[in-house]
Short mmCIF file of C-alpha atoms in Angstrom, two decimals:
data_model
loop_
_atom_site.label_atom_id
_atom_site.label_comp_id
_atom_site.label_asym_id
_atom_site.label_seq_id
_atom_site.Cartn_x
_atom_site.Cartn_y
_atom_site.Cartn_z
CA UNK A 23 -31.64 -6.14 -38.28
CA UNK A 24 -34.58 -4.92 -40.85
CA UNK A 25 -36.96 -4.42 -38.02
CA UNK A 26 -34.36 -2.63 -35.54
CA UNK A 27 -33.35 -0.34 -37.90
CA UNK A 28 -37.13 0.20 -38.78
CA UNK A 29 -38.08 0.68 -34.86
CA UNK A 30 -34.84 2.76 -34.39
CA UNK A 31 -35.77 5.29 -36.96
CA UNK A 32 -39.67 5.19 -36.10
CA UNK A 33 -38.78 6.48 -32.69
CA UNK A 34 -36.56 9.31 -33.85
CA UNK A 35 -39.21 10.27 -36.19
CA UNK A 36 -41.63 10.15 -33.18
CA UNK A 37 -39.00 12.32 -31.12
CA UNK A 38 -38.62 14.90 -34.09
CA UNK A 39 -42.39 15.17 -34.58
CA UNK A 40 -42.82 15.62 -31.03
CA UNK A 41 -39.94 19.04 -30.84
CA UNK A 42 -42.59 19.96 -34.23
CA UNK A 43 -46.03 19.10 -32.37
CA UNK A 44 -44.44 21.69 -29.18
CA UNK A 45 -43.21 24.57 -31.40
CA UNK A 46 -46.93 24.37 -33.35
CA UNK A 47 -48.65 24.46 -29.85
CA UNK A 48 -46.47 27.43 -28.26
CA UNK A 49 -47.09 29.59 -31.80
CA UNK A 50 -50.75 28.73 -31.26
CA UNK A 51 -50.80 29.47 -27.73
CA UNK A 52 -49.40 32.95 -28.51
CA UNK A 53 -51.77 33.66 -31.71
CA UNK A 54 -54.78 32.86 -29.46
CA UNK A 55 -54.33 34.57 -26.37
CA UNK A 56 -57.06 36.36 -24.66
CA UNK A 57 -57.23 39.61 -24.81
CA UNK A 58 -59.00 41.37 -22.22
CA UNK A 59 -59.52 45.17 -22.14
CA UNK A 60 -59.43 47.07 -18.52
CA UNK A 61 -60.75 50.36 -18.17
CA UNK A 62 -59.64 52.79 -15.87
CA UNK A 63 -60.67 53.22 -12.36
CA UNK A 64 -60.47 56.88 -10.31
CA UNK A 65 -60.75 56.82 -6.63
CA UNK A 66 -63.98 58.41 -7.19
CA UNK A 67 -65.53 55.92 -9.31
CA UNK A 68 -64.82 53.46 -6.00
CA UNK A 69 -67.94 55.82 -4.34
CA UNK A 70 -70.71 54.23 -6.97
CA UNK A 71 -69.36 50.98 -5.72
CA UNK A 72 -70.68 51.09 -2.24
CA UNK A 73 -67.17 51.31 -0.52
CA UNK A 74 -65.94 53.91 1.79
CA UNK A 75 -64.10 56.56 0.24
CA UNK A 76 -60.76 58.30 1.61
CA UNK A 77 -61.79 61.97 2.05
CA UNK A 78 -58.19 62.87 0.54
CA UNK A 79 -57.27 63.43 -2.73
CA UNK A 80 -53.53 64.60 -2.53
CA UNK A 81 -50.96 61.51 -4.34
CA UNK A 82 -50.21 60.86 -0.99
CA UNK A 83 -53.54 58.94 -0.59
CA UNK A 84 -52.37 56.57 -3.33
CA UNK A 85 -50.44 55.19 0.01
CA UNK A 86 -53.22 53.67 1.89
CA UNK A 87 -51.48 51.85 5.15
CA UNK A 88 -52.47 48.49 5.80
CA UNK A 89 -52.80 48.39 9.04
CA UNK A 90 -55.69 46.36 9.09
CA UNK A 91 -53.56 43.45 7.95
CA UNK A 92 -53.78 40.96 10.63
CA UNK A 93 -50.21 38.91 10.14
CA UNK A 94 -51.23 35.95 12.65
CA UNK A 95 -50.09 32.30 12.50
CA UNK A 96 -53.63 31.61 9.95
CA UNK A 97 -52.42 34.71 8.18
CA UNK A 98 -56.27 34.81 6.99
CA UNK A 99 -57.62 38.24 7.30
CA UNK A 100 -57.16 40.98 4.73
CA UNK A 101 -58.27 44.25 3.80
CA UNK A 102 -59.87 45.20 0.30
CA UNK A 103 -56.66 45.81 -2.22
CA UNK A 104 -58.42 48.67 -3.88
CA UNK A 105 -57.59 52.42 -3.16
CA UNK A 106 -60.03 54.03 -1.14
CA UNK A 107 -62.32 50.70 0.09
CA UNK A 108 -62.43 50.22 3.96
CA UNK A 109 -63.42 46.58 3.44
CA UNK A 110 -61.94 43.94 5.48
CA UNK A 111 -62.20 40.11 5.57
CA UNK A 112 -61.22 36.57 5.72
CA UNK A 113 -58.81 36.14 2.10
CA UNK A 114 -61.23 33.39 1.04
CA UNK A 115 -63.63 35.70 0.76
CA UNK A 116 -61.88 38.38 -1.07
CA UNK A 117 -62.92 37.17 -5.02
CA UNK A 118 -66.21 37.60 -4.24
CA UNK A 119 -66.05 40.70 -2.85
CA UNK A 120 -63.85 41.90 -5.54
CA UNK A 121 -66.53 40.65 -7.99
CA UNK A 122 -69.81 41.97 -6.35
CA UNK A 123 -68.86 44.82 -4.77
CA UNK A 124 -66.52 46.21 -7.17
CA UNK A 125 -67.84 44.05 -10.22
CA UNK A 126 -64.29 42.90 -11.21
CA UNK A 127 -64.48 40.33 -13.96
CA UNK A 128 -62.53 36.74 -14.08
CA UNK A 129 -60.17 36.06 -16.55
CA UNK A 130 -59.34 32.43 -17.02
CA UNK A 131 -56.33 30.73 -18.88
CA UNK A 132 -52.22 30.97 -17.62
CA UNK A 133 -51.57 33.73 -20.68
CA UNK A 134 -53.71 36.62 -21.28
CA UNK A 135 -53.44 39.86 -22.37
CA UNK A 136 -54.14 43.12 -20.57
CA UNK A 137 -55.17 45.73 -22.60
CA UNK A 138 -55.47 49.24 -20.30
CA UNK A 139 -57.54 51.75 -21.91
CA UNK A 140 -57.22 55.66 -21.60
CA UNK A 141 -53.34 55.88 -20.03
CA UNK A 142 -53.14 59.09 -20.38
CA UNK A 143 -55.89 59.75 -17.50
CA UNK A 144 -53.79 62.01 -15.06
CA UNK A 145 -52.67 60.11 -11.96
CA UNK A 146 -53.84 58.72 -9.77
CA UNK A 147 -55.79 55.78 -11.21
CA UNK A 148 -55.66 51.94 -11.15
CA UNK A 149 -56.87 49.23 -14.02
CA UNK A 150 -57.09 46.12 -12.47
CA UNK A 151 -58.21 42.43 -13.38
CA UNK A 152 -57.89 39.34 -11.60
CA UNK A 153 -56.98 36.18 -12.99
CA UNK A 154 -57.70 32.50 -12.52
CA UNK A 155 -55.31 29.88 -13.34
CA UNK A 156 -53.61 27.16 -11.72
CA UNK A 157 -55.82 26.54 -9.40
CA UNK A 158 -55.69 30.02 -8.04
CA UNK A 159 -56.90 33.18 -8.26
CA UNK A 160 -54.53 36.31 -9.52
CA UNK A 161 -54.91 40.30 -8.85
CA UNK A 162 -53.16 42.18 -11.67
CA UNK A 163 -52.86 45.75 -10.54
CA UNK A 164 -51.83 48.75 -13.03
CA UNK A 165 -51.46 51.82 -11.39
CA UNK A 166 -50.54 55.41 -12.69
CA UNK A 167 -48.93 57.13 -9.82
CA UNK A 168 -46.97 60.87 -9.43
CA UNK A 169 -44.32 60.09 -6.65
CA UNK A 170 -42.71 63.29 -7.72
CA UNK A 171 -45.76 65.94 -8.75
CA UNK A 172 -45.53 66.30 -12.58
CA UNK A 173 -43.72 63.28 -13.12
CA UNK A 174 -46.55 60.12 -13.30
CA UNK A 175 -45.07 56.48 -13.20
CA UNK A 176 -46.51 53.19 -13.87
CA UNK A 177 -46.49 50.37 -11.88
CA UNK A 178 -47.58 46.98 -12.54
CA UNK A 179 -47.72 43.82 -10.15
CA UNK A 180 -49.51 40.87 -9.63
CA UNK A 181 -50.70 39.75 -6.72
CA UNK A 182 -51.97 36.13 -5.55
CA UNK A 183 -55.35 35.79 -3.51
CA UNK A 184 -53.23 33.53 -0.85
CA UNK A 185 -50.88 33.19 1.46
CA UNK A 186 -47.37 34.03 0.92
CA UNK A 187 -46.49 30.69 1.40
CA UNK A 188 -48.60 29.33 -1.69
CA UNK A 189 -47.81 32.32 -3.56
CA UNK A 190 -43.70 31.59 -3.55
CA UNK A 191 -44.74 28.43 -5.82
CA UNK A 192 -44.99 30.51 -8.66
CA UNK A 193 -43.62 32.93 -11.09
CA UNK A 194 -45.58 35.18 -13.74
CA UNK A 195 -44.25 37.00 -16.88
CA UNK A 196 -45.41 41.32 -17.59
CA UNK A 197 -44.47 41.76 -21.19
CA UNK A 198 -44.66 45.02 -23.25
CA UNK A 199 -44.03 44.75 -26.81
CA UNK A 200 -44.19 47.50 -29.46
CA UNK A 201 -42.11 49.57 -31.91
CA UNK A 202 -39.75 47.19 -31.88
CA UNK A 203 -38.95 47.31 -28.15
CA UNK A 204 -39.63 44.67 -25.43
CA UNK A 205 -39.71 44.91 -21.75
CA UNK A 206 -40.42 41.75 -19.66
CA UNK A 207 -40.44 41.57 -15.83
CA UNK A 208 -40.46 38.35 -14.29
CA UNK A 209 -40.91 37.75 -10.32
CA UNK A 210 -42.65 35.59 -7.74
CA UNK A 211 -46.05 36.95 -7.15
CA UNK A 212 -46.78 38.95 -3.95
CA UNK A 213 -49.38 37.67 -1.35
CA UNK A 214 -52.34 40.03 -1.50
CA UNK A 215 -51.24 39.83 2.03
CA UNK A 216 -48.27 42.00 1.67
CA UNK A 217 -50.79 45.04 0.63
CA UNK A 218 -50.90 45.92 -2.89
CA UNK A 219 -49.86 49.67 -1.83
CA UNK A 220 -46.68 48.30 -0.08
CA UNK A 221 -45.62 46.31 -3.16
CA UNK A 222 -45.55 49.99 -5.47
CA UNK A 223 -44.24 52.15 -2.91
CA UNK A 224 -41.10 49.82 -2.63
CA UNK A 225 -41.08 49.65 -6.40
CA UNK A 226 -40.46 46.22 -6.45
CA UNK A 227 -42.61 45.90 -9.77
CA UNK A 228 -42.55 46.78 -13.30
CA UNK A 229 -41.95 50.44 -13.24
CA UNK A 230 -42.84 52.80 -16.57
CA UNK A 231 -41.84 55.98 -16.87
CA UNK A 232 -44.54 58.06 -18.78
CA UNK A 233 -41.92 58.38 -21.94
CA UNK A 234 -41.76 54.53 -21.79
CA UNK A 235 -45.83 53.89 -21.41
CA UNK A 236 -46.17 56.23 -24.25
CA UNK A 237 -43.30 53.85 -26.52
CA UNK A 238 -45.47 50.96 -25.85
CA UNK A 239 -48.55 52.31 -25.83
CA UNK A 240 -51.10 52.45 -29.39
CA UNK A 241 -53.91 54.90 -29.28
CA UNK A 242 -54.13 55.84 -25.81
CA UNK A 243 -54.28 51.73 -24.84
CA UNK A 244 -51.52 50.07 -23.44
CA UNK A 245 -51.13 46.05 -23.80
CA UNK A 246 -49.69 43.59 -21.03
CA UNK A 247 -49.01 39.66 -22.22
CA UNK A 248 -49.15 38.03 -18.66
CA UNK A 249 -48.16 34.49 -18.03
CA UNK A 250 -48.32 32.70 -14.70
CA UNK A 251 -46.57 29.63 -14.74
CA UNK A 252 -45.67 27.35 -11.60
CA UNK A 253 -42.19 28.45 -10.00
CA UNK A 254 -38.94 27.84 -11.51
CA UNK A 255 -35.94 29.38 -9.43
CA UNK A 256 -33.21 27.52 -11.37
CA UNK A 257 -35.21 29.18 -14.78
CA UNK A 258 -35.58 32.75 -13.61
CA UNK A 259 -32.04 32.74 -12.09
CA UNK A 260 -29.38 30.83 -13.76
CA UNK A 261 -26.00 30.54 -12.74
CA UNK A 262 -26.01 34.35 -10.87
CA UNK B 20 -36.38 -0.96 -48.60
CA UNK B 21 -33.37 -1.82 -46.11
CA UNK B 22 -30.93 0.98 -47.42
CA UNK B 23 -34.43 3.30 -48.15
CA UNK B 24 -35.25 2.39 -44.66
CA UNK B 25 -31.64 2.92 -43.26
CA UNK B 26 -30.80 6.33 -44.84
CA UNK B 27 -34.81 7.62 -43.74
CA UNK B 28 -33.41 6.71 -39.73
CA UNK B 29 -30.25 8.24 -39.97
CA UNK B 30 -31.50 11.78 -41.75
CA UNK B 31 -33.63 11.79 -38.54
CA UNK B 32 -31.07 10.82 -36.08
CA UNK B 33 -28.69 13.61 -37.47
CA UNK B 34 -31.85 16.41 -37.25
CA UNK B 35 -32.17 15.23 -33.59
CA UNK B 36 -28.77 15.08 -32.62
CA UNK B 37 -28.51 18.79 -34.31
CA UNK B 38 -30.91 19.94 -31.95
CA UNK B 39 -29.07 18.87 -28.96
CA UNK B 40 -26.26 20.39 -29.46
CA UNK B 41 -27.46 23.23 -30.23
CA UNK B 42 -29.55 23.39 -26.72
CA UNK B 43 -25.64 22.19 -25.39
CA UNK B 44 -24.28 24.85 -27.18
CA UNK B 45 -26.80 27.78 -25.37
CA UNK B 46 -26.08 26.14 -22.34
CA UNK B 47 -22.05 26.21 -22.62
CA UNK B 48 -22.56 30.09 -23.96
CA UNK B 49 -24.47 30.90 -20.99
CA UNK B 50 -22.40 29.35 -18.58
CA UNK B 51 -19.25 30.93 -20.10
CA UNK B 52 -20.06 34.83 -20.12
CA UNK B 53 -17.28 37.03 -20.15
CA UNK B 54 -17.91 38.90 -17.38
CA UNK B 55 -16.42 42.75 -17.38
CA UNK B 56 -16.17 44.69 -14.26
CA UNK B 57 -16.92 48.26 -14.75
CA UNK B 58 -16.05 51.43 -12.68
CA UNK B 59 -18.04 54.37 -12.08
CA UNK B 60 -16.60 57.96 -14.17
CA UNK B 61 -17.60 61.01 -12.80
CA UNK B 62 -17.38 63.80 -14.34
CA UNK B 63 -14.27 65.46 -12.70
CA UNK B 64 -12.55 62.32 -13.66
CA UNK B 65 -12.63 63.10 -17.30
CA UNK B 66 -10.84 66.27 -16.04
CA UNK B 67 -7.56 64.22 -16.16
CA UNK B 68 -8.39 62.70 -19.15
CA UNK B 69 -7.57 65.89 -21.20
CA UNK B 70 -11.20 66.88 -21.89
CA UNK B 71 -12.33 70.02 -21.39
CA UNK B 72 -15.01 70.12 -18.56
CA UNK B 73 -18.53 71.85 -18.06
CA UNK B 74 -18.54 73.70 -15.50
CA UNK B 75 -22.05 73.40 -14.44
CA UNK B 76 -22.77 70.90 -11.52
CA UNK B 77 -26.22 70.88 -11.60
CA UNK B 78 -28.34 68.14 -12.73
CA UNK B 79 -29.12 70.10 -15.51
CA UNK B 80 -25.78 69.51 -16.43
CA UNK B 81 -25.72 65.98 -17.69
CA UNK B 82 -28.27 66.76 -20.55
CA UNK B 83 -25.41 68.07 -22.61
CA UNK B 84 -26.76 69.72 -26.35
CA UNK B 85 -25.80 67.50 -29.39
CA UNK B 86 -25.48 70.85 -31.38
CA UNK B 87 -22.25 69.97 -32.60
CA UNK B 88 -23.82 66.75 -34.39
CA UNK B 89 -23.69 67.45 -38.08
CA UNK B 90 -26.76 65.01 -39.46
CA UNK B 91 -25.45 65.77 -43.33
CA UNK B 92 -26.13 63.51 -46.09
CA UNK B 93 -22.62 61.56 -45.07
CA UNK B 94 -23.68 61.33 -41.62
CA UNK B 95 -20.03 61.04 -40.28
CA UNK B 96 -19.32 63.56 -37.59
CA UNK B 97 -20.30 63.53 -34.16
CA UNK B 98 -18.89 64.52 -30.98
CA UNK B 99 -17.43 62.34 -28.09
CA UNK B 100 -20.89 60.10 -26.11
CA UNK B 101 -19.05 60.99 -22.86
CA UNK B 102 -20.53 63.24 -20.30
CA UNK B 103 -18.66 66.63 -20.64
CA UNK B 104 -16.35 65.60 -23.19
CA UNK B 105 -16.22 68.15 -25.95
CA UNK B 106 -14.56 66.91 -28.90
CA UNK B 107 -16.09 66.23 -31.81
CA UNK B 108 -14.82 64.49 -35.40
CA UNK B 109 -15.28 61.89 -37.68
CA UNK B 110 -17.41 58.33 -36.99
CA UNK B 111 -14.76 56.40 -37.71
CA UNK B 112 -11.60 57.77 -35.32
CA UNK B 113 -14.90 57.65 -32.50
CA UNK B 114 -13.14 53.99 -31.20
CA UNK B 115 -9.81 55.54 -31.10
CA UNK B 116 -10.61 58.37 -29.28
CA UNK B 117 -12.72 56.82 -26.42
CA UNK B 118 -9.94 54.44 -26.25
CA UNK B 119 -6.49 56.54 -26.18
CA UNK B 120 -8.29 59.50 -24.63
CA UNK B 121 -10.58 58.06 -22.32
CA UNK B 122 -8.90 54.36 -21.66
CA UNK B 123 -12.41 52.57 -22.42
CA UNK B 124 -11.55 49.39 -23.15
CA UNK B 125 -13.21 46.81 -25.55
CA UNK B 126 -14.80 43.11 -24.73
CA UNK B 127 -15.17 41.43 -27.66
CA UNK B 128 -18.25 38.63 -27.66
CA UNK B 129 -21.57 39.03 -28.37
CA UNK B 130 -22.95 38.26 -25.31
CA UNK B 131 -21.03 39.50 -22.26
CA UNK B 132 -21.98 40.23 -18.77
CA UNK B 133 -21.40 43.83 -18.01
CA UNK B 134 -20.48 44.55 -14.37
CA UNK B 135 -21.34 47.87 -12.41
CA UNK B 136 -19.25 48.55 -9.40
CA UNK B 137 -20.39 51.50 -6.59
CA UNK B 138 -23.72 52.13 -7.43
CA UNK B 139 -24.22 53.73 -4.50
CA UNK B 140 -21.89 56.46 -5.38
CA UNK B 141 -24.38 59.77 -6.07
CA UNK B 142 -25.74 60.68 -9.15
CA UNK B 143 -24.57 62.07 -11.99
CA UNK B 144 -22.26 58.89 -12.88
CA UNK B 145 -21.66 56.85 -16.31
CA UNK B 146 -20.62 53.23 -15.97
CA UNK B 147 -19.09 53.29 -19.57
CA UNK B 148 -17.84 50.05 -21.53
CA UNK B 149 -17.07 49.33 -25.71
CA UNK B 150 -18.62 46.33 -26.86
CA UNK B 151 -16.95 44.80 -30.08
CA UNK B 152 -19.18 42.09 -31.90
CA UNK B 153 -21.04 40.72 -35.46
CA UNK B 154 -18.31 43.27 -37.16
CA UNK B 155 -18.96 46.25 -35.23
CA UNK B 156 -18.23 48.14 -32.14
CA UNK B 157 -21.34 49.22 -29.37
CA UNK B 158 -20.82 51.65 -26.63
CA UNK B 159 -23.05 50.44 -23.42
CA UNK B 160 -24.03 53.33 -21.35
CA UNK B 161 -25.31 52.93 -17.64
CA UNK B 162 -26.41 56.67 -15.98
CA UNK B 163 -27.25 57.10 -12.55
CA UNK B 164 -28.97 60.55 -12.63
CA UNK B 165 -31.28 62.73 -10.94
CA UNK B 166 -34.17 64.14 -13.37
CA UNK B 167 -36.14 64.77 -10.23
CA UNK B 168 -34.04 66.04 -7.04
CA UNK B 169 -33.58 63.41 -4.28
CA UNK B 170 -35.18 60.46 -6.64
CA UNK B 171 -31.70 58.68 -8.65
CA UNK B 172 -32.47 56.77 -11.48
CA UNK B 173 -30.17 54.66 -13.30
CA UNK B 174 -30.88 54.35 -17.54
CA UNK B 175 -28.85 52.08 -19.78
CA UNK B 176 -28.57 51.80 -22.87
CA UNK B 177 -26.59 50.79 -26.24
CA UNK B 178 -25.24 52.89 -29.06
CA UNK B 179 -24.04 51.32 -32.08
CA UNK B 180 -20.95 53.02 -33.34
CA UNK B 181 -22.51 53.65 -36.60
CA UNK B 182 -24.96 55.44 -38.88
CA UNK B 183 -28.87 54.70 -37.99
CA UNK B 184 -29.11 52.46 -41.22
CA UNK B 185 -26.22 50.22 -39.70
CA UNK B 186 -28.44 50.10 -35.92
CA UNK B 187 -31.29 49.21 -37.60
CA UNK B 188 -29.71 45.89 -38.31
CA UNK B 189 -29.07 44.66 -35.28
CA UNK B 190 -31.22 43.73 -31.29
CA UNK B 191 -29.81 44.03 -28.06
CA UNK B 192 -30.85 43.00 -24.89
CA UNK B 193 -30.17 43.85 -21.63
CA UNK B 194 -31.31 41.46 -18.69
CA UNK B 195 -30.96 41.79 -14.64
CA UNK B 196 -31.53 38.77 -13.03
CA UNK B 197 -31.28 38.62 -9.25
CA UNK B 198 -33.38 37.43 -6.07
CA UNK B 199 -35.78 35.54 -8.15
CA UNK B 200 -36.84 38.83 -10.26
CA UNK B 201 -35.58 39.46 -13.79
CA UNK B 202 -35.89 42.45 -15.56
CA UNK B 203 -35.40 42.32 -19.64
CA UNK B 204 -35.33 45.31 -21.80
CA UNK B 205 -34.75 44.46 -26.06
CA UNK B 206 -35.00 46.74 -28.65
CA UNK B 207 -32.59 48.15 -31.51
CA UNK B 208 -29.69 49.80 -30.20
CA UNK B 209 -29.06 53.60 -31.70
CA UNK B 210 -26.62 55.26 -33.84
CA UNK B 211 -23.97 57.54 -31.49
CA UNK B 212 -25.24 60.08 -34.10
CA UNK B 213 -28.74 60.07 -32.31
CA UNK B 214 -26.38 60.97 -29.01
CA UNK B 215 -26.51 59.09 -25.88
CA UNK B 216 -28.30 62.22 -23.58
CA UNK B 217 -30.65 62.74 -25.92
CA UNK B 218 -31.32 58.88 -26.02
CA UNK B 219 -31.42 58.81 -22.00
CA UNK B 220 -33.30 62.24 -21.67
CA UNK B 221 -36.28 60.82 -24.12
CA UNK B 222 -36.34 57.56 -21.80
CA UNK B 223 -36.07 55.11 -24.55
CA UNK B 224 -34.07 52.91 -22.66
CA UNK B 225 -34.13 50.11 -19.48
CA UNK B 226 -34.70 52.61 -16.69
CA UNK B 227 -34.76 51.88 -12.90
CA UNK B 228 -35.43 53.32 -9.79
CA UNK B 229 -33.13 53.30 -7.04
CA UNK B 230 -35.26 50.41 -5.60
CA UNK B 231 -35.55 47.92 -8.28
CA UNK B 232 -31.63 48.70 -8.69
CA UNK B 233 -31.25 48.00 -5.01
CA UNK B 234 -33.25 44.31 -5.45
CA UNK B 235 -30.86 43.76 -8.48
CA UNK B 236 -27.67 45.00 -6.97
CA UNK B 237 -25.01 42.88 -5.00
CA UNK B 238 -22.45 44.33 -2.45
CA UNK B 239 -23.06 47.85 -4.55
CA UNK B 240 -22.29 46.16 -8.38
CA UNK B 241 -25.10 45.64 -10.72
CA UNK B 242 -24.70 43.42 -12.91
CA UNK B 243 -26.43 43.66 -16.46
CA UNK B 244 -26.55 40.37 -18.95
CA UNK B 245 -25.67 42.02 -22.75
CA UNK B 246 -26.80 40.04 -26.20
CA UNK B 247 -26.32 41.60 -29.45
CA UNK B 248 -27.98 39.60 -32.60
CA UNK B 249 -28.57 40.42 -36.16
CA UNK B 250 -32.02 42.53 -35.93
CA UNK B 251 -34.88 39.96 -37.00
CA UNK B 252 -38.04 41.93 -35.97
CA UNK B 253 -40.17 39.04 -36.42
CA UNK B 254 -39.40 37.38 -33.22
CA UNK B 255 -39.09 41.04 -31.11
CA UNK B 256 -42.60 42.10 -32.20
CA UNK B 257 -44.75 39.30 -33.19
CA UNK B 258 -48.09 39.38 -33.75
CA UNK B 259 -48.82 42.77 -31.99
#
């Protein structure tokens, strides 16, 4: 009876310690996140890169077409997903494109943080980062955008270098936190198939008024916690 | 040892079994929203509510002045939150007068689910409902409005029928959860002395375009997730 009890309260004890062991690792997980801070990028700077540059510079360019998507059964051929670059390719080789052409760095790790520099640049102008985790690789695309002249927006949406297929398998987190507000969207990625331009003209996104990027914003920067986690319907939708 | 042993297993068992229910007890709560349907109040309606009406129709029009707020040491007189309403009095006969006057009923909870019907109806329109909870009464606001012709925006937010000092002590959220997107906003909710147009014309609030309300909307109701909680600032900012 001595040693059941004994075993009995050892487990519980290894079940408590356990719920301890996961809050400890979630608090460090948020006190070490990666910051990673994403300058600005004008359709002009795209010229210095070696891409083609649209001649116009109206906000109406900000809506490239994509006809050069090429939605066949391999669904394997892309065009470049920044504003103003002609490129177009197979989507396996789109990372290294982004990175040598338009020298676009890595980030690495399921929650970082985006830190945009210089948001009040007038429109139109894009920070963008991609992002490697789970096994994939992630396009997270800020743009500042006047849909209406004298009234910029900002739009923020992540993208996954795949199909749409392997991109329905998972979900990432946009979180703005400051001055004791908090916005969080929370959607399936988009396939970099569906055209990043596409994805902000329909506004399905996180959308930012410029009164609301200047709540959350500190000194001209404004900071993104991302998380990409693998899908969850039942957890992003329950019971609606 | 045996009793020393005994009373060791069942502290544990009573800290685990604590836990579970209450991760049961979020679970029943969520699944057991009170769920208020909400119609649309233009601004004729209030007509036959016995308040006088403005007169101008323009979109102008629904950033009514808060001139009549008196912000004196006692901070206790303010004038009627709704939309071309124009009587003003004490704080505390506010309630009364939304209720008798304008028929606003009152959900008591503190987390509801707050139902939008005929969002599709143009702007300018107030889905308007009193929130009673933790001692005090709210006043949850959606607008549908038109700061820029032809581009309707919907901007919702909660007052706390109050002085600032009383806000200050609480956190609401508001959450839209629909075809695998969810859309959080959480942040202190503001004292009707502040004034609900000058709240929405400042966009400090959850603010969405016509399309993200559109992804979020179901046979033309949206339907917005409320929490109120005692403020702890801690867990809505932390470490940023």
């Amino acid at each position: 009876m001595l040693f059941f009890t004994q075993c009995f309260g050892a487990v519980l004890d290894l079940i408590h310690l356990r719920f301890q062991h996961y809050k400890a690792k979630r608090v460090f997980s948020a006190a070490g996140q990666l910051v990673c801070v994403v300058n600005p990028r004008h359709s002009l700077k795209y010229a210095s890169d070696g891409c083609a540059v649209s001649q116009t510079s109206t906000d109406q360019s900000a809506h490239r077409h994509c006809r050069e998507v090429v939605y066949d059964s391999q669904l394997t051929s892309c065009t470049c997903p920044l504003f103003s670059c002609k490129w177009d390719g197979h989507l396996e080789v789109v990372v290294s494109h982004l990175t040598q052409t338009h020298r676009i760095g890595i980030l690495h790790g399921a929650e970082i943080v985006f830190l945009a520099t210089d948001v009040h640049l007038p429109a139109p102008v894009d920070w963008i980062v991609m992002h490697s985790c789970l096994g994939h690789h992630f396009l997270l695309v800020l743009r500042k955008q006047e849909k209406y002249e004298g009234y910029p927006q900002f739009f923020a949406t992540m993208m996954l270098i795949g199909t749409p297929t392997q991109a329905d398998t998972f979900t990432y987190k946009l979180e703005l936190n400051r001055n004791q507000r908090r916005l969080t969207w929370e959607a399936t990625p988009r396939s970099l198939l569906d055209c990043v331009d596409s994805v902000i003209t329909a506004g399905d996104c996180l959308v930012l008024n410029a009164s609301l990027a200047q709540l959350f914003s500190d000194n001209g920067s404004l900071s993104i916690a991302i998380a990409v986690t693998a899908s969850d319907i039942q957890a992003v939708e329950p019971d609606m």
